[in-house]
Short mmCIF file of C-alpha atoms and ligand atoms in Angstrom, two decimals:
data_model
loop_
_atom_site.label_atom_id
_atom_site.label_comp_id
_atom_site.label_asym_id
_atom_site.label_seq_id
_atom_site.Cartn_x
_atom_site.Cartn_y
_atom_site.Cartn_z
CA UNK A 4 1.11 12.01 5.46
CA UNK A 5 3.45 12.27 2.96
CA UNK A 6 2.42 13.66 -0.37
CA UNK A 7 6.02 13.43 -2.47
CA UNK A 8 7.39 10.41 0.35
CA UNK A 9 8.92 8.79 -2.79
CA UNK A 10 11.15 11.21 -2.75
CA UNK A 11 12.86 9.98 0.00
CA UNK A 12 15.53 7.36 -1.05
CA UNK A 13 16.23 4.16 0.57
CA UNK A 14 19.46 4.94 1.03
CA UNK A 15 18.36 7.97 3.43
CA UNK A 16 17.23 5.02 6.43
CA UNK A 17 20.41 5.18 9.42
CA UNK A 18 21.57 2.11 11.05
CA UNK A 19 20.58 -0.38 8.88
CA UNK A 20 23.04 -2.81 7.52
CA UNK A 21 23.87 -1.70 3.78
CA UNK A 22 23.58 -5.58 2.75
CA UNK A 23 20.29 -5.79 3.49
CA UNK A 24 19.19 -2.25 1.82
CA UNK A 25 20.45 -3.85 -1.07
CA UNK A 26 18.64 -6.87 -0.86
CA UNK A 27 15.50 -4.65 -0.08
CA UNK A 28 16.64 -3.29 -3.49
CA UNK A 29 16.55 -6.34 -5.35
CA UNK A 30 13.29 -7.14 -4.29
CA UNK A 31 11.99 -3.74 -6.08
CA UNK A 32 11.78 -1.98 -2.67
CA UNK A 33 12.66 1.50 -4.02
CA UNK A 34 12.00 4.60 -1.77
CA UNK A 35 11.66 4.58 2.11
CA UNK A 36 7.74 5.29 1.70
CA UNK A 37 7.44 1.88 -0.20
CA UNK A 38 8.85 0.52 2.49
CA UNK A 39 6.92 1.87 5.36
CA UNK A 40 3.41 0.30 3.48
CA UNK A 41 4.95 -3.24 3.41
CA UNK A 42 4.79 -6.13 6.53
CA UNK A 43 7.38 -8.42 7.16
CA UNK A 44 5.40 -11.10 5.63
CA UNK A 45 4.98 -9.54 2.34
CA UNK A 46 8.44 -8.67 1.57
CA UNK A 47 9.64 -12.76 2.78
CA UNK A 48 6.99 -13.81 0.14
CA UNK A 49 8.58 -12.08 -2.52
CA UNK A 50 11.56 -13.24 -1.42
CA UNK A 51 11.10 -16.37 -1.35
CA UNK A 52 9.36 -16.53 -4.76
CA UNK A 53 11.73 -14.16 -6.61
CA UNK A 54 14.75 -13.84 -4.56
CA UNK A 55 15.57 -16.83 -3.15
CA UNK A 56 19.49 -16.24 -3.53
CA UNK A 57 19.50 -12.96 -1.60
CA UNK A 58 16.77 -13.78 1.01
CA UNK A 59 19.19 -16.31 2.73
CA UNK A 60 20.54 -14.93 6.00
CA UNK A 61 17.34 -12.55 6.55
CA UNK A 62 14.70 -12.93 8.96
CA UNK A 63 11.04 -11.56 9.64
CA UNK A 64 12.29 -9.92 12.47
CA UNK A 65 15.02 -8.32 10.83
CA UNK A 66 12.31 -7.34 8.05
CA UNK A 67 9.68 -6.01 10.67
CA UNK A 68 12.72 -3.59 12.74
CA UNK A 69 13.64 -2.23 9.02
CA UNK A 70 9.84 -1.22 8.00
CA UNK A 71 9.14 0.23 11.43
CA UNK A 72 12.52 1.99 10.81
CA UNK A 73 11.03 3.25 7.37
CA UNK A 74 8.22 4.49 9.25
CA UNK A 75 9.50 6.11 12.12
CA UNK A 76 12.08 8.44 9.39
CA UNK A 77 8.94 9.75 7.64
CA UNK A 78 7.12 10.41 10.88
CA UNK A 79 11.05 12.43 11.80
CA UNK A 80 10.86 13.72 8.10
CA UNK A 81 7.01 15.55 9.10
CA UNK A 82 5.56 13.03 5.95
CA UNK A 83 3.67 10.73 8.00
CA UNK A 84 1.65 11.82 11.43
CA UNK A 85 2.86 11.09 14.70
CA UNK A 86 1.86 7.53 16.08
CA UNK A 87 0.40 9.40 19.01
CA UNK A 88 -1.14 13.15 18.27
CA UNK A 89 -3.83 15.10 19.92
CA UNK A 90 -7.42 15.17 18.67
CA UNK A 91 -6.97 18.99 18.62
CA UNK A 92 -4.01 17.92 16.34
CA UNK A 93 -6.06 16.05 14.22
CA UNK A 94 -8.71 18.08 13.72
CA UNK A 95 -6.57 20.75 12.65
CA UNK A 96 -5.02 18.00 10.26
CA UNK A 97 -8.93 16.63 8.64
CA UNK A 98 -9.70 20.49 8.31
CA UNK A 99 -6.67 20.46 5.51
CA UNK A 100 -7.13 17.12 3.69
CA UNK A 101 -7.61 17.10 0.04
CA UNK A 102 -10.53 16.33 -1.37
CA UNK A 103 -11.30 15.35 -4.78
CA UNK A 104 -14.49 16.99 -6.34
CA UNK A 105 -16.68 14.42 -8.26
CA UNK A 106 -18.21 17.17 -10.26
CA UNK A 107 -21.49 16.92 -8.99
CA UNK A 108 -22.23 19.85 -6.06
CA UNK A 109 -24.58 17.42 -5.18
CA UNK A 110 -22.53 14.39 -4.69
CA UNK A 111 -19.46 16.25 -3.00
CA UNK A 112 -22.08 17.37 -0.71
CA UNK A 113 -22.95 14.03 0.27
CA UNK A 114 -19.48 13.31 0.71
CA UNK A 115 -19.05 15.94 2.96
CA UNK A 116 -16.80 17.71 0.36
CA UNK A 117 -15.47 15.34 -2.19
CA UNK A 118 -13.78 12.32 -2.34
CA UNK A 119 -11.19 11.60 0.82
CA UNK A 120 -7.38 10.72 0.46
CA UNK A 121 -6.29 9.08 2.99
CA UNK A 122 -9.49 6.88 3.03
CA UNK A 123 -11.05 3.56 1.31
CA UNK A 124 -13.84 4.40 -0.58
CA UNK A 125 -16.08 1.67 -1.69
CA UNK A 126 -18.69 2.49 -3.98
CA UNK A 127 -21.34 -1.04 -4.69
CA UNK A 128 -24.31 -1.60 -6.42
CA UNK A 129 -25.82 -4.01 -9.50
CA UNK A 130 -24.73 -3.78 -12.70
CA UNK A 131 -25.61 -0.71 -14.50
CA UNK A 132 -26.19 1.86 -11.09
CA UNK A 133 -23.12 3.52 -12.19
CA UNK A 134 -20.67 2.79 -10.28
CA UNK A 135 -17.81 2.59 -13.47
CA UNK A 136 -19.70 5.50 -14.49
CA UNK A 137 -18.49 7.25 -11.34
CA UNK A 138 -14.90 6.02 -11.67
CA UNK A 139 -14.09 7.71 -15.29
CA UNK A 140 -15.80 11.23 -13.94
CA UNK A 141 -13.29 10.90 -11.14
CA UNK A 142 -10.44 10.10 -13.65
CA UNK A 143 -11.53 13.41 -15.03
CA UNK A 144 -12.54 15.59 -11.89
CA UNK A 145 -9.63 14.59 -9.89
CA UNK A 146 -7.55 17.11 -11.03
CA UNK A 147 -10.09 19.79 -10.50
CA UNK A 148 -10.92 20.89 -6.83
CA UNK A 149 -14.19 22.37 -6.13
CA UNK A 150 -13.16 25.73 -5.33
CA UNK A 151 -10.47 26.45 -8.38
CA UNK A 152 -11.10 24.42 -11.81
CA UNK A 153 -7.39 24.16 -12.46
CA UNK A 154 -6.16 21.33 -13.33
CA UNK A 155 -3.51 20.05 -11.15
CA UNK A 156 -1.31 17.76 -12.91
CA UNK A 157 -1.92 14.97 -10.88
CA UNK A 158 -1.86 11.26 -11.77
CA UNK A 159 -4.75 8.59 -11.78
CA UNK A 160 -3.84 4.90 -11.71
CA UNK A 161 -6.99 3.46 -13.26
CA UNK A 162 -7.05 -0.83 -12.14
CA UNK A 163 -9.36 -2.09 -14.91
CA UNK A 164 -10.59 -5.47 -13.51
CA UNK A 165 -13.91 -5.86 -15.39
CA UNK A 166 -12.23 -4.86 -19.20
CA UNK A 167 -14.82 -2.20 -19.13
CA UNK A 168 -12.33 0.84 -19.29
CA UNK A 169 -13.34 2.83 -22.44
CA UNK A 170 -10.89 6.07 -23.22
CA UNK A 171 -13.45 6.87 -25.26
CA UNK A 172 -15.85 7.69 -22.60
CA UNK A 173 -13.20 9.46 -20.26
CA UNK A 174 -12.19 11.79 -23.47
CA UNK A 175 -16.14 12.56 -23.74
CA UNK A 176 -16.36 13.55 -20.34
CA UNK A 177 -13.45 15.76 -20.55
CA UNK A 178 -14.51 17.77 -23.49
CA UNK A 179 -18.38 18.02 -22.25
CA UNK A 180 -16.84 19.56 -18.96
CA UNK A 181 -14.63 22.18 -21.38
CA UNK A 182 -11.82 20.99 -20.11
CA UNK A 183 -8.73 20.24 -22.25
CA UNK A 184 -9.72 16.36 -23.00
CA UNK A 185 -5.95 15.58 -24.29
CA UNK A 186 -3.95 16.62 -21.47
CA UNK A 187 -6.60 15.03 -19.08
CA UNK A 188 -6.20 11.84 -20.85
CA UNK A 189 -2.21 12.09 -20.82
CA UNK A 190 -2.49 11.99 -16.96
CA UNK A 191 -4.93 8.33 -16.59
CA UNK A 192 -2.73 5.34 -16.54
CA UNK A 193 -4.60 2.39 -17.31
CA UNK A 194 -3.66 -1.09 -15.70
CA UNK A 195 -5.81 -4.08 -17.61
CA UNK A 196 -6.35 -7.33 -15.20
CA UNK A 197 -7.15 -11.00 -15.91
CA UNK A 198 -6.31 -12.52 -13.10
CA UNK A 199 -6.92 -12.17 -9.32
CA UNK A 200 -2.99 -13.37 -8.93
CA UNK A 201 -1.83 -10.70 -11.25
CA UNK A 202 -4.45 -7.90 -9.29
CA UNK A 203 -2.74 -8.94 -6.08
CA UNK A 204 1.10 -8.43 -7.65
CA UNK A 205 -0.05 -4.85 -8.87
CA UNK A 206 -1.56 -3.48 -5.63
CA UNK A 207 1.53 -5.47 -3.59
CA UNK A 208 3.95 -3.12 -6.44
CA UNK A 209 1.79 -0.16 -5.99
CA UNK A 210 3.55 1.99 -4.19
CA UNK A 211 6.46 2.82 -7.30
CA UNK A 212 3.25 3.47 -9.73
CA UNK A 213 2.01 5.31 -7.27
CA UNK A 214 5.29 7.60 -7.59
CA UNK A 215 6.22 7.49 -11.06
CA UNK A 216 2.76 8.24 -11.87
CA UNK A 217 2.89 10.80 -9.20
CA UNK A 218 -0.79 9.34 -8.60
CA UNK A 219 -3.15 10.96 -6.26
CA UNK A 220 -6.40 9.50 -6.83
CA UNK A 221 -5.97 5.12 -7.46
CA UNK A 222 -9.10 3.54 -8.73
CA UNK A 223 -9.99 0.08 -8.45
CA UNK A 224 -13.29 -1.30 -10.93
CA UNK A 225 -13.81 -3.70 -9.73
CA UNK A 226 -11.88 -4.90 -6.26
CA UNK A 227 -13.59 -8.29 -6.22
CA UNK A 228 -14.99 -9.78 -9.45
CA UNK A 229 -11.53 -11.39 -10.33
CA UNK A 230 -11.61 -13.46 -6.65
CA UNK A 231 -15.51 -13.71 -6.66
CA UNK A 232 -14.83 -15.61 -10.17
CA UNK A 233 -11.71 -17.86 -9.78
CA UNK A 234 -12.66 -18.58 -6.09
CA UNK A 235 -15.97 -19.93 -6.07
CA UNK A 236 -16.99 -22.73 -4.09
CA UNK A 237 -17.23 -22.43 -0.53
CA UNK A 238 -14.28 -24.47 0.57
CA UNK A 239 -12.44 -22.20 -0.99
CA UNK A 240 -14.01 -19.04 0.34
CA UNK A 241 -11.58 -18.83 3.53
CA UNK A 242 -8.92 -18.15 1.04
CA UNK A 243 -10.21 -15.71 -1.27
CA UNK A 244 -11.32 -13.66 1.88
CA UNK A 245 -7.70 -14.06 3.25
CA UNK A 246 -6.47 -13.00 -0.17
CA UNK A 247 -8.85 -9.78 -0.40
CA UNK A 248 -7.86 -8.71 3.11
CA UNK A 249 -4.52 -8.30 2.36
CA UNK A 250 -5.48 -6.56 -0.77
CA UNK A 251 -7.46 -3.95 1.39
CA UNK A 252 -5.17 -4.07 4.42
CA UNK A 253 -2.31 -2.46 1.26
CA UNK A 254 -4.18 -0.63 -0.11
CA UNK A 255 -5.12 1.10 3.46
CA UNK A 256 -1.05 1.55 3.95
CA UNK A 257 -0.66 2.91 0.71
CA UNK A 258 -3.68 5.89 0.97
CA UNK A 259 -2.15 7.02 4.71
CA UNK A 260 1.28 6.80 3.36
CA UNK A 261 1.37 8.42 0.19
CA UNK A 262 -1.80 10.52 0.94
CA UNK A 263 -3.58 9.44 -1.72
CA UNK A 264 -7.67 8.53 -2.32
CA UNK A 265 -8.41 5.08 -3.17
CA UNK A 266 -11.89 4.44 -4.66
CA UNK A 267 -13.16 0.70 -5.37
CA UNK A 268 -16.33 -0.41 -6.90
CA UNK A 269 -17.98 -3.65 -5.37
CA UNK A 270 -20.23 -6.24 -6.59
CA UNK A 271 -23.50 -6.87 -4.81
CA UNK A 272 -24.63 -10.30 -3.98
CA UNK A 273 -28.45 -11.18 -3.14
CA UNK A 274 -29.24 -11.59 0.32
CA UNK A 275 -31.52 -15.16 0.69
CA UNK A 276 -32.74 -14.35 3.80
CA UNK A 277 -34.38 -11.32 2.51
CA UNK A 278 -38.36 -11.58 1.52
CA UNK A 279 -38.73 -7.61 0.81
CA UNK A 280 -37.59 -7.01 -2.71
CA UNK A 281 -36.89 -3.10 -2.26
CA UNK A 282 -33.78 -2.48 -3.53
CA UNK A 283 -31.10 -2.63 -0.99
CA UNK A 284 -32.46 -4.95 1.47
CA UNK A 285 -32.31 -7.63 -0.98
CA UNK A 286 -29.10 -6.67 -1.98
CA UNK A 287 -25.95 -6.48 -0.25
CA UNK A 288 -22.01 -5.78 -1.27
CA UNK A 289 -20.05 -8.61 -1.68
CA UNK A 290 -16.60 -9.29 0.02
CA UNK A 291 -18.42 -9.80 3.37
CA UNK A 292 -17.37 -8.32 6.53
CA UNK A 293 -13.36 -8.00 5.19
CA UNK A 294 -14.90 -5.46 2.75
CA UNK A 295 -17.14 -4.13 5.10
CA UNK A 296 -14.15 -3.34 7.75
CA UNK A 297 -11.55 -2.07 5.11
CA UNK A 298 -13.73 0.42 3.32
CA UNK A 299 -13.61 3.59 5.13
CA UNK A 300 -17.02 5.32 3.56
CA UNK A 301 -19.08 2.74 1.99
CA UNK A 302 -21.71 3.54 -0.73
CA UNK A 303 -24.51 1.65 -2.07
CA UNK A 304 -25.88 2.47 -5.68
CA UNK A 305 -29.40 1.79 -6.80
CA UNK A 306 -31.25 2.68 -9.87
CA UNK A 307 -34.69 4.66 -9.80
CA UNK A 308 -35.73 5.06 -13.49
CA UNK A 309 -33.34 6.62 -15.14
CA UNK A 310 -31.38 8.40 -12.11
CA UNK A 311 -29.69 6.80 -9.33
CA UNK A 312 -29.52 7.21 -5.98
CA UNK A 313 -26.57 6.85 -3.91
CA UNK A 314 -26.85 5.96 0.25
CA UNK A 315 -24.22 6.26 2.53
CA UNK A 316 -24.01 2.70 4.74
CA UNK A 317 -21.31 3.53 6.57
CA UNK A 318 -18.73 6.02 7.91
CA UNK A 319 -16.83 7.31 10.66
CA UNK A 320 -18.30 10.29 10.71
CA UNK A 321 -21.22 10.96 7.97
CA UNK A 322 -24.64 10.63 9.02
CA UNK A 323 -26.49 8.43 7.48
CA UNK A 324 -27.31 10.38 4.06
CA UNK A 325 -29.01 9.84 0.43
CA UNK A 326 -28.27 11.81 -2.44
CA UNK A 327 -29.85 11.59 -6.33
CA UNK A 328 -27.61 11.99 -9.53
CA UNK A 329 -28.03 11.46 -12.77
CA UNK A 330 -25.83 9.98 -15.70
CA UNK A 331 -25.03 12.02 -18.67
CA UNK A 332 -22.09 13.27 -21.32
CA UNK A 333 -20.37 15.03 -18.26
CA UNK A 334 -20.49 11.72 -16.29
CA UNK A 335 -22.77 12.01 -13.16
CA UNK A 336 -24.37 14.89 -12.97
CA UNK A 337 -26.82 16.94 -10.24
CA UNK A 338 -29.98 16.44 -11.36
CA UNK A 339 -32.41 19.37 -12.25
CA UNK A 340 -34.16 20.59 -9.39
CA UNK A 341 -37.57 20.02 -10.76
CA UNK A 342 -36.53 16.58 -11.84
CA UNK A 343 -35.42 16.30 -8.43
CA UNK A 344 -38.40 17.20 -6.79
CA UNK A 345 -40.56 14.64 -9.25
CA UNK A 346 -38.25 11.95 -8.21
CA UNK A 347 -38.78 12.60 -4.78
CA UNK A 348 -42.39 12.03 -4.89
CA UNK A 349 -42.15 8.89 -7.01
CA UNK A 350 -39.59 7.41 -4.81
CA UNK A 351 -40.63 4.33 -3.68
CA UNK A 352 -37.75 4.08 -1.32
CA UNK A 353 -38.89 4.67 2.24
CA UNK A 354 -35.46 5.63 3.32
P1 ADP B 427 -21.78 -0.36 -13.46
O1 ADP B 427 -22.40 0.00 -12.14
O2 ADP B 427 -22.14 -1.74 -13.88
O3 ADP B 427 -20.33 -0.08 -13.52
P2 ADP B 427 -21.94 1.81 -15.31
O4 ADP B 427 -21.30 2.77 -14.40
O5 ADP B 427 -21.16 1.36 -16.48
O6 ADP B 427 -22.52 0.55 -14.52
O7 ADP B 427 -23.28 2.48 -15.81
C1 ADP B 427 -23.88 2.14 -17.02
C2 ADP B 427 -24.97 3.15 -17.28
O8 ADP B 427 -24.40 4.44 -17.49
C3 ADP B 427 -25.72 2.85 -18.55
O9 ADP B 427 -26.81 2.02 -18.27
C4 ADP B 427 -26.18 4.21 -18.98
O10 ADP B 427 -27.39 4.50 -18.33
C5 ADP B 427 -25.17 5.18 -18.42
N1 ADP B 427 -24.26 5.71 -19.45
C6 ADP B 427 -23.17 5.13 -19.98
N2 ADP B 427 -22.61 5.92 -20.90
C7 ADP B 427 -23.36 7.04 -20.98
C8 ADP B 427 -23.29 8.22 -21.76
N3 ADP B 427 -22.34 8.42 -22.67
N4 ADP B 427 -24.22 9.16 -21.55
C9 ADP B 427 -25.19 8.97 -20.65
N5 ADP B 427 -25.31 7.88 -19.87
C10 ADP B 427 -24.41 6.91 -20.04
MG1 MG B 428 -18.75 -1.22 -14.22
#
């Protein structure tokens, strides 16, 4: 776990040749945490593609030795847990992770507590159930735990797939939370993204936004439309689904590494085989099982009049759960408990 791992210079790494450091250098490699969230295989692609000149003379295996090098220092350093520890250990360890508050008492109660560093979370559902809506209250919540409502001076990187990103909206749900909406807005940083090539270049760079951004919450809306778009026919569906993996598989590295919460919004996709139009069963998130493996808590969004209602379909250790929010000025809100209550006798949904 390593919450300031950038810190730690390449330089600092023993018994590796200085040539290669260097080389490691040119390729944009710039602090030993970077290093210890890149494979072998990454770092030879950019090579080959960027540094041809200095990649001559170095191997995978030579690559792989030097990242589990990287590794091993901030595991010595206390920055990243031991590969072996004892579940005593890591309870002690889950009992102190941050969680980010998603200003609804409701919602961090589903959660168990707020939104999880050191975890994929993948929040799907149609257009419209709120998922973006979600993503701009955390921009804003983030820096707010649910106990104090300082603001902690952390960074978001907000990865803007869809063009839907409006400041706008953010700055509203700043001020209707009284918070100071001009510093909140100074700490979003806002990455705009055509193309799935480009979305795959920015996650595979990460790691130095990630530290010069001191970042603690990274935001992706959405992880899959870009692929889903340019990758469309089924012959080339192997592809796109090896392409998205090692989007996630990053993206995993990068959240234990620099202890950090990664939220993702999904598309949903409509399942054929299903003859019962209620809602989720005709529905499913897209990215198919690589999505379904990667995300650590998955949530599915669905809209019931005017509120939504969020389910939890998966997770290590939540039961399965249901909560009901609604949308307003301060983002997603708890709804009233009356309003609740009236909702819950409407509900149509069985589950
Ligand atoms: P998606 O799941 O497609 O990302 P959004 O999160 O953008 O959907 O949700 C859009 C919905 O959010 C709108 O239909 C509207 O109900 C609600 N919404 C958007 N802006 C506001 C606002 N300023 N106040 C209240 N509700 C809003
Ligand atoms: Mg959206």
């Amino acid at each position: 776990m390593s919450g300031d791992g950038g810190e730690s210079q390449l330089r600092g790494l023993q018994d590796v040749d200085q040539q290669l450091l260097d080389k490691l250098e040119g390729a944009g490699i710039q602090s030993i945490s970077d290093l210890a969230t890149t494979t072998a295989f990454e770092l030879m692609e950019d090579y080959y593609s960027n540094y041809d000149e200095a990649a001559r003379g170095i191997d995978m295996e030579t690559i792989s030795q030097v990242v589990i090098k990287a590794k091993q220092k901030l595991i010595a350093d206390g920055l990243l847990q031991k590969e072996f520890s004892s579940a005593e250990k890591m309870l002690e360890i889950r009992g102190k992770l941050v969680k980010f508050t998603t200003g609804s008492q409701g919602f961090d109660l589903f959660l168990g507590g707020g939104i999880e560093t050191q975890a994929l979370t993948e929040i799907a559902g149609e257009f419209g159930s709120g998922k973006s809506q979600i993503c701009y209250t955390l921009c804003v919540t983030a820096n707010m735990s649910s106990s104090s409502m300082s603001n902690k001076g952390n960074g978001v990187i907000f990865v803007d797939t869809e063009n839907t990103f409006r400041a706008e909206r953010v700055h509203q749900i700043a001020e209707s939370r009284g918070l100071d909406a001009e510093e909140v807005m100074k700490k979003i940083f806002v990455c705009k993204i055509y193309y799935s090539a480009h979305l795959e270049a920015i996650i595979r760079g990460l790691a130095k936004y990630i530290e010069q951004y001191k970042a603690r919450l990274v935001i992706i809306d959405s992880i899959i439309s870009l692929h889903r778009a340019e990758f469309a026919g089924r012959e080339t569906l192997a592809e796109r689904q090896q392409r998205l993996n090692a989007i996630l598989h990053k993206l995993i590295r990068l959240a234990e590494i620099y202890n950090i919460a990664v939220v993702y919004t999904n598309q949903v996709q409509a399942q054929p085989d299903a003859f019962l139009g209620n809602g989720y069963d005709s529905m499913r998130a897209a990215g198919g099982n690589i999505m379904g493996h990667a995300s650590t808590y998955r949530i599915f969004l669905r809209k019931i009049g005017h509120n939504r209602l969020a389910t939890m379909l998966d997770s290590p250790y939540h039961a399965y759960g249901q909560v009901k929010f609604t949308i307003g000025e301060e983002g997603i809100q708890d709804l009233e408990k009356t309003e609740s209550n009236a909702v819950e006798a409407s509900s149509e949904c069985g589950w």
